[in-house]
Short mmCIF file of C-alpha atoms and ligand atoms in Angstrom, two decimals:
data_model
loop_
_atom_site.label_atom_id
_atom_site.label_comp_id
_atom_site.label_asym_id
_atom_site.label_seq_id
_atom_site.Cartn_x
_atom_site.Cartn_y
_atom_site.Cartn_z
CA UNK A 140 19.68 30.15 57.06
CA UNK A 141 19.34 32.23 53.70
CA UNK A 142 15.90 32.96 51.36
CA UNK A 143 15.64 32.59 48.19
CA UNK A 144 12.59 35.02 47.12
CA UNK A 145 10.08 33.12 44.74
CA UNK A 146 11.22 34.45 41.33
CA UNK A 147 8.66 33.17 38.61
CA UNK A 148 12.08 34.12 35.94
CA UNK A 149 14.35 31.30 35.45
CA UNK A 150 16.70 33.72 35.17
CA UNK A 151 15.98 33.98 39.46
CA UNK A 152 16.28 30.82 39.99
CA UNK A 153 19.43 29.74 42.58
CA UNK A 154 21.97 27.12 41.37
CA UNK A 155 23.78 27.22 44.57
CA UNK A 156 25.35 24.47 45.57
CA UNK A 157 26.01 26.05 49.44
CA UNK A 158 22.29 25.56 49.53
CA UNK A 159 22.35 22.01 49.82
CA UNK A 160 24.51 21.99 52.20
CA UNK A 161 22.63 24.32 53.94
CA UNK A 162 19.89 21.42 53.28
CA UNK A 163 22.63 18.58 55.03
CA UNK A 164 23.49 20.90 57.93
CA UNK A 165 19.56 21.45 58.59
CA UNK A 166 18.43 17.79 58.30
CA UNK A 167 22.07 17.25 60.50
CA UNK A 168 21.12 19.59 63.43
CA UNK A 169 16.85 18.23 63.39
CA UNK A 170 15.83 15.80 66.14
CA UNK A 171 13.11 15.11 64.23
CA UNK A 172 12.30 15.06 59.97
CA UNK A 173 8.08 15.84 58.88
CA UNK A 174 8.11 15.41 55.43
CA UNK A 175 5.33 16.80 53.73
CA UNK A 176 4.93 15.46 49.98
CA UNK A 177 2.86 16.85 47.28
CA UNK A 178 2.36 15.42 43.34
CA UNK A 179 5.71 17.45 42.71
CA UNK A 180 7.47 14.55 43.59
CA UNK A 181 5.94 11.51 42.27
CA UNK A 182 6.15 14.21 38.99
CA UNK A 183 10.28 14.18 39.85
CA UNK A 184 10.02 10.22 40.83
CA UNK A 185 9.05 10.14 37.18
CA UNK A 186 5.37 9.80 37.01
CA UNK A 187 4.55 12.04 34.18
CA UNK A 188 0.36 11.89 32.85
CA UNK A 189 1.61 13.03 29.73
CA UNK A 190 3.78 12.01 26.92
CA UNK A 191 5.42 9.12 25.47
CA UNK A 192 4.41 7.18 28.73
CA UNK A 193 0.41 8.31 28.44
CA UNK A 194 0.76 7.23 24.47
CA UNK A 195 2.28 4.48 25.34
CA UNK A 196 -0.28 2.64 27.67
CA UNK A 197 -3.47 4.45 26.41
CA UNK A 198 -3.04 4.69 22.52
CA UNK A 199 -6.84 2.88 22.38
CA UNK A 200 -8.25 5.81 24.11
CA UNK A 201 -6.35 8.62 22.86
CA UNK A 202 -7.63 7.18 19.45
CA UNK A 203 -11.38 7.19 20.49
CA UNK A 204 -11.77 9.67 22.72
CA UNK A 205 -8.81 12.17 21.92
CA UNK A 206 -7.89 11.97 25.64
CA UNK A 207 -4.72 14.60 26.14
CA UNK A 208 -3.80 13.30 29.37
CA UNK A 209 -3.99 9.98 31.92
CA UNK A 210 -5.52 12.42 34.47
CA UNK A 211 -8.22 14.17 32.58
CA UNK A 212 -9.35 10.61 30.83
CA UNK A 213 -10.39 9.30 34.17
CA UNK A 214 -13.22 11.91 34.51
CA UNK A 215 -14.81 10.34 31.68
CA UNK A 216 -18.33 8.70 31.82
CA UNK A 217 -17.81 5.64 29.76
CA UNK A 218 -21.28 3.46 28.89
CA UNK A 219 -20.16 0.26 30.60
CA UNK A 220 -18.06 -0.21 33.70
CA UNK A 221 -16.20 -3.12 31.91
CA UNK A 222 -15.01 -0.35 29.28
CA UNK A 223 -13.89 2.24 32.57
CA UNK A 224 -12.15 -0.58 34.68
CA UNK A 225 -10.10 -1.11 31.44
CA UNK A 226 -9.22 2.64 31.56
CA UNK A 227 -8.63 2.28 35.28
CA UNK A 228 -6.95 -0.92 35.75
CA UNK A 229 -4.13 0.33 33.47
CA UNK A 230 -3.70 3.82 35.43
CA UNK A 231 -3.80 1.71 38.69
CA UNK A 232 -1.43 -0.64 37.41
CA UNK A 233 1.21 1.62 35.64
CA UNK A 234 0.79 4.41 38.77
CA UNK A 235 0.47 2.20 41.74
CA UNK A 236 1.75 -1.13 41.45
CA UNK A 237 4.80 -0.50 38.54
CA UNK A 238 8.36 0.72 39.72
CA UNK A 239 8.54 4.57 39.99
CA UNK A 240 10.50 5.13 36.79
CA UNK A 241 13.70 7.40 38.96
CA UNK A 242 14.88 6.41 42.38
CA UNK A 243 13.47 10.14 44.02
CA UNK A 244 11.84 7.95 46.75
CA UNK A 245 14.73 5.85 47.59
CA UNK A 246 16.78 8.73 47.66
CA UNK A 247 14.43 10.77 49.69
CA UNK A 248 13.39 7.38 52.32
CA UNK A 249 17.87 7.27 52.52
CA UNK A 250 17.88 11.53 54.33
CA UNK A 251 15.21 10.30 56.78
CA UNK A 252 15.65 6.65 57.70
CA UNK A 253 17.87 6.96 60.30
CA UNK A 254 16.06 10.07 61.74
CA UNK A 255 12.72 10.46 63.78
CA UNK A 256 10.62 11.08 60.73
CA UNK A 257 7.19 10.82 59.85
CA UNK A 258 5.76 11.55 56.71
CA UNK A 259 2.11 13.39 55.59
CA UNK A 260 1.47 12.90 51.78
CA UNK A 261 -1.53 13.97 49.50
CA UNK A 262 0.02 11.60 46.69
CA UNK A 263 -2.20 8.11 46.56
CA UNK A 264 0.24 6.48 44.31
CA UNK A 265 1.91 4.28 47.28
CA UNK A 266 5.51 5.22 46.35
CA UNK A 267 6.34 6.21 50.42
CA UNK A 268 5.72 2.23 51.47
CA UNK A 269 7.35 1.02 48.33
CA UNK A 270 10.54 2.72 49.22
CA UNK A 271 10.21 1.70 52.92
CA UNK A 272 8.41 4.37 55.01
CA UNK A 273 6.71 2.70 57.41
CA UNK A 274 2.86 2.57 57.57
CA UNK A 275 2.92 3.79 61.18
CA UNK A 276 5.01 6.60 59.95
CA UNK A 277 2.90 8.09 57.37
CA UNK A 278 -0.67 9.93 57.11
CA UNK A 279 -1.93 9.25 53.31
CA UNK A 280 -4.64 12.18 53.11
CA UNK A 281 -6.29 11.75 50.01
CA UNK A 282 -6.33 7.77 49.53
CA UNK A 283 -4.44 5.44 47.57
CA UNK A 284 -5.03 4.10 44.33
CA UNK A 285 -4.92 0.29 45.74
CA UNK A 286 -8.08 0.94 47.57
CA UNK A 287 -11.50 0.35 46.71
CA UNK A 288 -14.81 1.57 48.40
CA UNK A 289 -18.41 1.63 48.25
CA UNK A 290 -19.24 4.25 45.46
CA UNK A 291 -22.17 5.20 47.55
CA UNK A 292 -20.50 5.22 50.53
CA UNK A 293 -22.99 2.33 52.01
CA UNK A 294 -19.73 2.40 54.64
CA UNK A 295 -17.13 3.08 55.67
CA UNK A 296 -14.15 0.79 54.77
CA UNK A 297 -11.63 -0.16 51.92
CA UNK A 298 -10.85 -3.26 49.98
CA UNK A 299 -7.14 -3.78 48.37
CA UNK A 300 -7.97 -4.13 44.44
CA UNK A 301 -4.64 -5.50 43.65
CA UNK A 302 -5.12 -8.93 42.72
CA UNK A 303 -8.02 -7.62 40.83
CA UNK A 304 -6.35 -5.76 38.89
CA UNK A 305 -3.18 -7.60 37.77
CA UNK A 306 -6.41 -9.92 36.26
CA UNK A 307 -7.84 -6.96 35.00
CA UNK A 308 -5.25 -5.83 32.92
CA UNK A 309 -4.41 -9.63 32.29
CA UNK A 310 -7.26 -10.21 31.12
CA UNK A 311 -8.96 -6.99 29.04
CA UNK A 312 -9.90 -7.37 25.05
CA UNK A 313 -11.05 -4.63 22.91
CA UNK A 314 -11.67 -2.52 26.00
CA UNK A 315 -13.23 -4.58 28.17
CA UNK A 316 -12.91 -6.56 31.19
CA UNK A 317 -14.22 -9.59 32.27
CA UNK A 318 -17.56 -9.10 33.59
CA UNK A 319 -17.03 -10.78 36.90
CA UNK A 320 -14.07 -8.88 37.44
CA UNK A 321 -16.52 -5.73 37.45
CA UNK A 322 -16.45 -4.42 41.12
CA UNK A 323 -19.55 -4.31 43.61
CA UNK A 324 -20.25 -3.56 47.17
CA UNK A 325 -20.39 -6.54 49.50
CA UNK A 326 -22.95 -5.14 51.27
CA UNK A 327 -24.99 -2.64 49.03
CA UNK A 328 -24.16 -4.15 45.99
CA UNK A 329 -23.27 -0.33 44.57
CA UNK A 330 -20.55 -0.52 41.87
CA UNK A 331 -17.36 -0.07 43.74
CA UNK A 332 -15.09 3.30 43.31
CA UNK A 333 -11.80 4.03 43.86
CA UNK A 334 -10.50 5.50 47.23
CA UNK A 335 -9.71 9.00 46.18
CA UNK A 336 -10.39 12.14 47.54
CA UNK A 337 -12.50 13.83 44.50
CA UNK A 338 -15.80 14.67 46.02
CA UNK A 339 -17.57 14.35 49.10
CA UNK A 340 -18.03 10.00 48.89
CA UNK A 341 -14.46 9.83 49.83
CA UNK A 342 -14.05 7.00 52.54
CA UNK A 343 -12.07 7.15 55.93
CA UNK A 344 -11.87 4.16 57.12
CA UNK A 345 -10.47 3.16 60.24
CA UNK A 346 -6.54 3.43 58.85
CA UNK A 347 -7.49 6.49 57.91
CA UNK A 348 -8.35 7.39 61.29
CA UNK A 349 -5.38 6.27 62.78
CA UNK A 350 -2.87 7.64 60.66
CA UNK A 351 -4.38 11.09 61.26
CA UNK A 352 -4.01 10.34 65.11
CA UNK A 353 -0.59 9.16 64.49
CA UNK A 354 0.49 12.26 62.86
CA UNK A 355 -1.17 15.04 65.56
CA UNK A 356 -0.12 12.75 68.15
CA UNK A 357 3.50 12.82 66.53
CA UNK A 358 3.73 17.14 66.50
CA UNK A 359 1.72 17.25 69.99
CA UNK A 360 4.65 14.89 70.79
CA UNK A 361 7.42 17.05 68.86
CA UNK A 362 6.70 20.40 69.98
CA UNK A 363 9.57 21.54 71.99
CA UNK A 364 12.14 19.21 70.03
CA UNK A 365 14.01 20.75 66.78
CA UNK A 366 11.70 19.83 63.50
CA UNK A 367 12.88 19.92 60.02
CA UNK A 368 9.23 20.42 57.99
CA UNK A 369 10.39 19.04 54.69
CA UNK A 370 8.15 19.83 52.00
CA UNK A 371 8.76 18.48 48.38
CA UNK A 372 5.94 19.26 45.73
CA UNK A 373 3.19 20.75 47.23
CA UNK A 374 1.90 23.38 44.46
CA UNK A 375 -1.04 25.66 45.22
CA UNK A 376 -3.80 23.79 44.32
CA UNK A 377 -4.81 22.49 47.77
CA UNK A 378 -2.56 23.84 50.00
CA UNK A 379 -4.20 23.79 52.84
CA UNK A 380 -2.89 19.99 53.77
CA UNK A 381 0.30 20.14 53.87
CA UNK A 382 1.88 24.32 52.81
CA UNK A 383 0.04 26.53 55.14
CA UNK A 384 -0.09 23.90 58.04
CA UNK A 385 3.85 23.75 57.87
CA UNK A 386 4.33 27.28 57.64
CA UNK A 387 2.04 27.88 60.56
CA UNK A 388 3.91 25.61 62.97
CA UNK A 389 7.31 27.12 62.04
CA UNK A 390 5.47 29.73 62.88
CA UNK A 391 4.36 29.00 66.33
CA UNK A 392 7.22 26.85 67.31
CA UNK A 393 10.61 28.83 67.23
CA UNK A 394 12.20 25.44 66.97
CA UNK A 395 10.96 24.72 63.41
CA UNK A 396 12.70 24.82 60.74
CA UNK A 397 10.81 24.87 57.07
CA UNK A 398 12.79 23.53 54.16
CA UNK A 399 10.47 23.40 50.36
CA UNK A 400 12.47 22.08 47.48
CA UNK A 401 10.48 22.86 44.32
CA UNK A 402 11.23 24.29 41.10
CA UNK A 403 9.64 27.75 40.70
CA UNK A 404 7.40 27.30 43.19
CA UNK A 405 9.99 27.43 46.76
CA UNK A 406 8.51 30.40 48.79
CA UNK A 407 8.01 31.02 51.87
CA UNK A 408 6.19 33.76 54.08
CA UNK A 409 7.97 36.64 55.40
CA UNK A 410 7.03 36.08 59.34
CA UNK A 411 8.99 32.66 59.38
CA UNK A 412 11.74 33.84 56.29
CA UNK A 413 14.40 33.64 59.01
CA UNK A 414 13.64 29.65 60.03
CA UNK A 415 12.90 28.88 56.45
CA UNK A 416 15.36 27.61 53.84
CA UNK A 417 13.35 27.46 49.73
CA UNK A 418 15.11 25.51 47.23
CA UNK A 419 14.08 26.49 44.19
CA UNK A 420 15.30 23.42 41.71
CA UNK A 421 14.21 20.10 40.78
CA UNK A 422 13.68 18.12 43.37
CA UNK A 423 15.54 15.31 41.95
CA UNK A 424 18.19 17.17 40.59
CA UNK A 425 18.91 17.78 44.89
CA UNK A 426 18.40 14.07 45.98
CA UNK A 427 20.95 12.85 43.35
CA UNK A 428 23.41 15.34 44.26
CA UNK A 429 22.91 14.75 48.16
CA UNK A 430 23.43 11.28 47.42
CA UNK A 431 26.03 11.80 44.92
CA UNK A 432 28.16 13.65 47.94
CA UNK A 433 30.42 11.27 49.77
CA UNK A 434 29.57 10.74 52.93
CA UNK A 435 26.24 13.09 52.60
CA UNK A 436 24.13 10.67 53.73
CA UNK A 437 25.99 9.40 56.96
CA UNK A 438 26.54 12.22 57.98
CA UNK A 439 23.04 12.54 58.78
CA UNK A 440 23.18 9.50 61.07
ZN1 ZN B 236 -22.26 -0.57 49.23
#
């Protein structure tokens, strides 16, 4: 396989269509595919936390607090829980319950759905399940926007928030949600918090542990198979969850292949170059190109 070395300058980024063909060939030859997805995949799907999307839904907060983007606003210590949940209910609603602006996840699912596959992701926006990935084939390591937990936490359980989030969005007035919608722990009555891995309070509930175990079992069961590790949009913020383990697995098992698609950040260590394909391009463009290629997905079956 050809290697595209890490290039920071845009002039070094290749737009070679052969790479996409190589990727298709690798998919076709693989017995199993493990997708490892990071924030860059959701950005490619249009979940952007800045610009017009941020201004459209958070104009009042921008005026009042001068927030620069959706993500950093989420850390603001609002004086009341009623205001906190106005911000967070909109945040969750548009990033978890609304459809993705671009069909990137659906195109990705079309590529893998006929294969033996598993998905590990640091994304919390539920896009894989919305696209059709079965829960049993998915390990969401960092939580889910659709889940709450006790903020202390006094017990390791998560709670679905969809119904309350919809009501919060609908019933909020003058930057307050009705007090009766503010969620409290059913056991210790502390305020509920998001089930997102931001600090040591993150709850790994039974579902999380089962998913983790299924991922480990999947790796064990496929040690002798030709496995394609497909890394999409993982940056260097938390490389220890997907990126570095994928590199180690590729080095350990000769039958494993590593494909990384990430504009400006696709790179592999030298020891695994002969088993790696790094595509320094926008993920949405690459997936779009494959879905346009006649029979591109047909031949993968
Ligand atoms: Zn509690």
